[in-house]
mmCIF file of C-alpha atoms in Angstrom:
data_model
loop_
_atom_site.group_PDB
_atom_site.id
_atom_site.type_symbol
_atom_site.label_atom_id
_atom_site.label_comp_id
_atom_site.label_asym_id
_atom_site.label_seq_id
_atom_site.Cartn_x
_atom_site.Cartn_y
_atom_site.Cartn_z
ATOM 1 C CA UNK A 1345 0.000 0.000 0.000
ATOM 2 C CA UNK A 1346 1.301 3.472 -0.877
ATOM 3 C CA UNK A 1347 1.458 6.107 1.805
ATOM 4 C CA UNK A 1348 0.961 9.824 1.193
ATOM 5 C CA UNK A 1349 4.667 10.526 1.730
ATOM 6 C CA UNK A 1350 5.525 7.814 -0.823
ATOM 7 C CA UNK A 1351 3.369 9.454 -3.498
ATOM 8 C CA UNK A 1352 5.012 12.830 -2.774
ATOM 9 C CA UNK A 1353 8.478 11.271 -3.117
ATOM 10 C CA UNK A 1354 7.468 9.510 -6.296
ATOM 11 C CA UNK A 1355 6.183 12.779 -7.723
ATOM 12 C CA UNK A 1356 9.681 14.185 -7.299
ATOM 13 C CA UNK A 1357 11.490 11.134 -8.671
ATOM 14 C CA UNK A 1358 13.840 11.436 -11.620
ATOM 15 C CA UNK A 1359 11.747 8.900 -13.520
ATOM 16 C CA UNK A 1360 8.625 11.052 -13.153
ATOM 17 C CA UNK A 1361 10.551 14.205 -14.037
ATOM 18 C CA UNK A 1362 11.749 12.515 -17.237
ATOM 19 C CA UNK A 1363 8.216 11.324 -18.030
ATOM 20 C CA UNK A 1364 6.814 14.841 -17.494
ATOM 21 C CA UNK A 1365 9.498 16.264 -19.790
ATOM 22 C CA UNK A 1366 8.963 13.619 -22.489
ATOM 23 C CA UNK A 1367 5.191 14.129 -22.257
ATOM 24 C CA UNK A 1368 5.552 17.900 -22.610
ATOM 25 C CA UNK A 1369 7.857 17.512 -25.632
ATOM 26 C CA UNK A 1370 5.527 14.932 -27.220
ATOM 27 C CA UNK A 1371 2.623 17.352 -26.734
ATOM 28 C CA UNK A 1372 4.721 20.151 -28.240
ATOM 29 C CA UNK A 1373 5.694 17.921 -31.168
ATOM 30 C CA UNK A 1374 2.053 16.961 -31.840
ATOM 31 C CA UNK A 1375 0.896 20.578 -31.575
ATOM 32 C CA UNK A 1376 3.587 22.171 -33.751
ATOM 33 C CA UNK A 1377 2.534 21.123 -37.228
ATOM 34 C CA UNK A 1378 4.722 23.642 -39.088
ATOM 35 C CA UNK A 1379 8.006 24.099 -37.173
ATOM 36 C CA UNK A 1380 9.272 26.704 -39.648
ATOM 37 C CA UNK A 1381 6.609 29.097 -38.294
ATOM 38 C CA UNK A 1382 8.651 29.162 -35.079
ATOM 39 C CA UNK A 1383 11.650 30.855 -36.681
ATOM 40 C CA UNK A 1384 12.315 34.396 -35.458
ATOM 41 C CA UNK A 1385 9.532 34.161 -32.847
ATOM 42 C CA UNK A 1386 10.714 34.815 -29.291
ATOM 43 C CA UNK A 1387 9.703 32.250 -26.681
ATOM 44 C CA UNK A 1388 8.546 34.926 -24.250
ATOM 45 C CA UNK A 1389 6.046 37.511 -25.497
ATOM 46 C CA UNK A 1390 7.740 40.414 -23.700
ATOM 47 C CA UNK A 1391 11.183 39.491 -24.992
ATOM 48 C CA UNK A 1392 12.211 42.244 -27.374
ATOM 49 C CA UNK A 1393 15.973 41.870 -27.544
ATOM 50 C CA UNK A 1394 17.510 38.545 -28.428
ATOM 51 C CA UNK A 1395 20.754 37.783 -26.642
ATOM 52 C CA UNK A 1396 23.234 35.036 -27.186
ATOM 53 C CA UNK A 1397 23.669 32.520 -24.387
ATOM 54 C CA UNK A 1398 25.265 29.085 -24.099
ATOM 55 C CA UNK A 1399 22.826 26.203 -24.052
ATOM 56 C CA UNK A 1400 24.957 23.076 -24.321
ATOM 57 C CA UNK A 1401 28.492 22.685 -23.155
ATOM 58 C CA UNK A 1402 30.563 20.133 -24.998
ATOM 59 C CA UNK A 1403 32.894 17.852 -23.066
ATOM 60 C CA UNK A 1404 35.830 19.954 -24.255
ATOM 61 C CA UNK A 1405 34.410 23.015 -22.486
ATOM 62 C CA UNK A 1406 33.119 24.817 -25.557
ATOM 63 C CA UNK A 1407 29.508 25.889 -25.709
ATOM 64 C CA UNK A 1408 26.993 25.769 -28.522
ATOM 65 C CA UNK A 1409 25.283 29.144 -28.882
ATOM 66 C CA UNK A 1410 21.905 29.988 -30.296
ATOM 67 C CA UNK A 1411 19.494 32.886 -30.285
ATOM 68 C CA UNK A 1412 18.008 32.956 -26.795
ATOM 69 C CA UNK A 1413 14.242 33.034 -27.074
ATOM 70 C CA UNK A 1414 13.993 31.736 -30.608
ATOM 71 C CA UNK A 1415 11.162 29.229 -30.482
ATOM 72 C CA UNK A 1416 12.505 27.166 -33.383
ATOM 73 C CA UNK A 1417 15.870 26.722 -31.665
ATOM 74 C CA UNK A 1418 14.160 25.612 -28.453
ATOM 75 C CA UNK A 1419 11.934 23.271 -30.466
ATOM 76 C CA UNK A 1420 14.943 21.551 -32.030
ATOM 77 C CA UNK A 1421 16.836 21.475 -28.720
ATOM 78 C CA UNK A 1422 13.927 20.005 -26.739
ATOM 79 C CA UNK A 1423 13.331 17.289 -29.340
ATOM 80 C CA UNK A 1424 17.040 16.440 -29.374
ATOM 81 C CA UNK A 1425 17.157 16.108 -25.585
ATOM 82 C CA UNK A 1426 14.004 13.960 -25.634
ATOM 83 C CA UNK A 1427 15.646 11.659 -28.170
ATOM 84 C CA UNK A 1428 18.791 11.415 -26.022
ATOM 85 C CA UNK A 1429 16.658 10.408 -23.020
ATOM 86 C CA UNK A 1430 14.543 7.903 -24.950
ATOM 87 C CA UNK A 1431 17.263 6.303 -27.076
ATOM 88 C CA UNK A 1432 20.385 6.908 -24.998
ATOM 89 C CA UNK A 1433 23.398 9.062 -25.547
ATOM 90 C CA UNK A 1434 26.037 6.357 -25.977
ATOM 91 C CA UNK A 1435 25.999 6.459 -29.763
ATOM 92 C CA UNK A 1436 26.066 10.258 -29.804
ATOM 93 C CA UNK A 1437 28.876 10.273 -27.219
ATOM 94 C CA UNK A 1438 30.877 7.767 -29.268
ATOM 95 C CA UNK A 1439 30.555 9.974 -32.364
ATOM 96 C CA UNK A 1440 31.655 13.038 -30.368
ATOM 97 C CA UNK A 1441 34.654 11.171 -28.929
ATOM 98 C CA UNK A 1442 35.705 10.080 -32.408
ATOM 99 C CA UNK A 1443 35.512 13.661 -33.682
ATOM 100 C CA UNK A 1444 37.455 14.998 -30.686
ATOM 101 C CA UNK A 1445 40.039 12.192 -30.626
ATOM 102 C CA UNK A 1446 39.307 11.079 -27.067
ATOM 103 C CA UNK A 1447 41.447 8.026 -26.287
ATOM 104 C CA UNK A 1448 40.927 5.088 -23.935
ATOM 105 C CA UNK A 1449 43.616 6.608 -21.672
ATOM 106 C CA UNK A 1450 41.601 9.858 -21.399
ATOM 107 C CA UNK A 1451 38.482 7.885 -20.518
ATOM 108 C CA UNK A 1452 40.302 5.852 -17.846
ATOM 109 C CA UNK A 1453 41.589 9.061 -16.227
ATOM 110 C CA UNK A 1454 38.043 10.437 -16.079
ATOM 111 C CA UNK A 1455 36.692 7.165 -14.662
ATOM 112 C CA UNK A 1456 39.433 6.970 -11.999
ATOM 113 C CA UNK A 1457 38.064 10.131 -10.356
ATOM 114 C CA UNK A 1458 35.848 8.043 -8.059
ATOM 115 C CA UNK A 1459 36.569 9.777 -4.740
ATOM 116 C CA UNK A 1460 32.997 10.096 -3.511
ATOM 117 C CA UNK A 1461 30.615 8.435 -5.937
ATOM 118 C CA UNK A 1462 27.553 8.848 -3.744
ATOM 119 C CA UNK A 1463 28.155 12.583 -3.389
ATOM 120 C CA UNK A 1464 28.717 12.927 -7.144
ATOM 121 C CA UNK A 1465 25.586 10.912 -7.865
ATOM 122 C CA UNK A 1466 23.383 13.049 -5.609
ATOM 123 C CA UNK A 1467 24.836 16.271 -7.027
ATOM 124 C CA UNK A 1468 24.186 15.205 -10.624
ATOM 125 C CA UNK A 1469 20.772 13.744 -9.805
ATOM 126 C CA UNK A 1470 19.691 17.033 -8.223
ATOM 127 C CA UNK A 1471 21.035 19.075 -11.143
ATOM 128 C CA UNK A 1472 19.399 16.748 -13.684
ATOM 129 C CA UNK A 1473 16.047 17.033 -11.926
ATOM 130 C CA UNK A 1474 16.345 20.841 -11.920
ATOM 131 C CA UNK A 1475 17.278 20.965 -15.608
ATOM 132 C CA UNK A 1476 14.444 18.596 -16.583
ATOM 133 C CA UNK A 1477 11.948 20.774 -14.713
ATOM 134 C CA UNK A 1478 13.166 23.882 -16.537
ATOM 135 C CA UNK A 1479 13.077 22.113 -19.910
ATOM 136 C CA UNK A 1480 9.544 20.861 -19.229
ATOM 137 C CA UNK A 1481 8.422 24.435 -18.526
ATOM 138 C CA UNK A 1482 10.117 25.586 -21.763
ATOM 139 C CA UNK A 1483 8.321 22.878 -23.776
ATOM 140 C CA UNK A 1484 4.955 23.838 -22.260
ATOM 141 C CA UNK A 1485 5.639 27.535 -22.857
ATOM 142 C CA UNK A 1486 6.663 26.874 -26.454
ATOM 143 C CA UNK A 1487 3.488 24.853 -27.074
ATOM 144 C CA UNK A 1488 1.283 27.621 -25.666
ATOM 145 C CA UNK A 1489 3.136 30.352 -27.597
ATOM 146 C CA UNK A 1490 2.779 28.373 -30.829
ATOM 147 C CA UNK A 1491 -0.951 28.081 -30.219
ATOM 148 C CA UNK A 1492 -1.126 31.846 -29.639
ATOM 149 C CA UNK A 1493 0.850 32.552 -32.806
ATOM 150 C CA UNK A 1494 -1.438 30.474 -35.001
ATOM 151 C CA UNK A 1495 -4.587 31.620 -33.237
ATOM 152 C CA UNK A 1496 -5.702 28.510 -31.369
ATOM 153 C CA UNK A 1497 -7.848 29.425 -28.374
ATOM 154 C CA UNK A 1498 -7.824 27.699 -24.972
ATOM 155 C CA UNK A 1499 -4.044 27.588 -24.781
ATOM 156 C CA UNK A 1500 -4.083 25.747 -21.470
ATOM 157 C CA UNK A 1501 -4.073 28.824 -19.242
#
């Protein structure tokens, strides 16, 4: 039998956070019938000035930049992250390592940094949960903004 505290903990589980994110992106993907309409449309209505900000940091420390607030860029990013969650990132990581020339020796050095695995795990789990929550909000916002742009009423407000 599930207790009330168990259901609260399950609500905040990583698994549920991933499911909420995937559900929001699937909803966005089903709603956005013409992704090209998203180009040059800011994600936030009041956003007038587009600024550049890093969104993904590669393992070599460089960042991929895109127009902050561009709905099309968020659309592509959110779908890419959903695919990484659903299908795994091993193949994508292997391709990146090949391009960057990462050797087995480099990988073994990274893996030998096992000082406090539990602490590292909890840190990354907390950060992942936070990032998934933010991405879920972005997917929901993008879906609602798309509906506003094409004139669909009852945007879920």
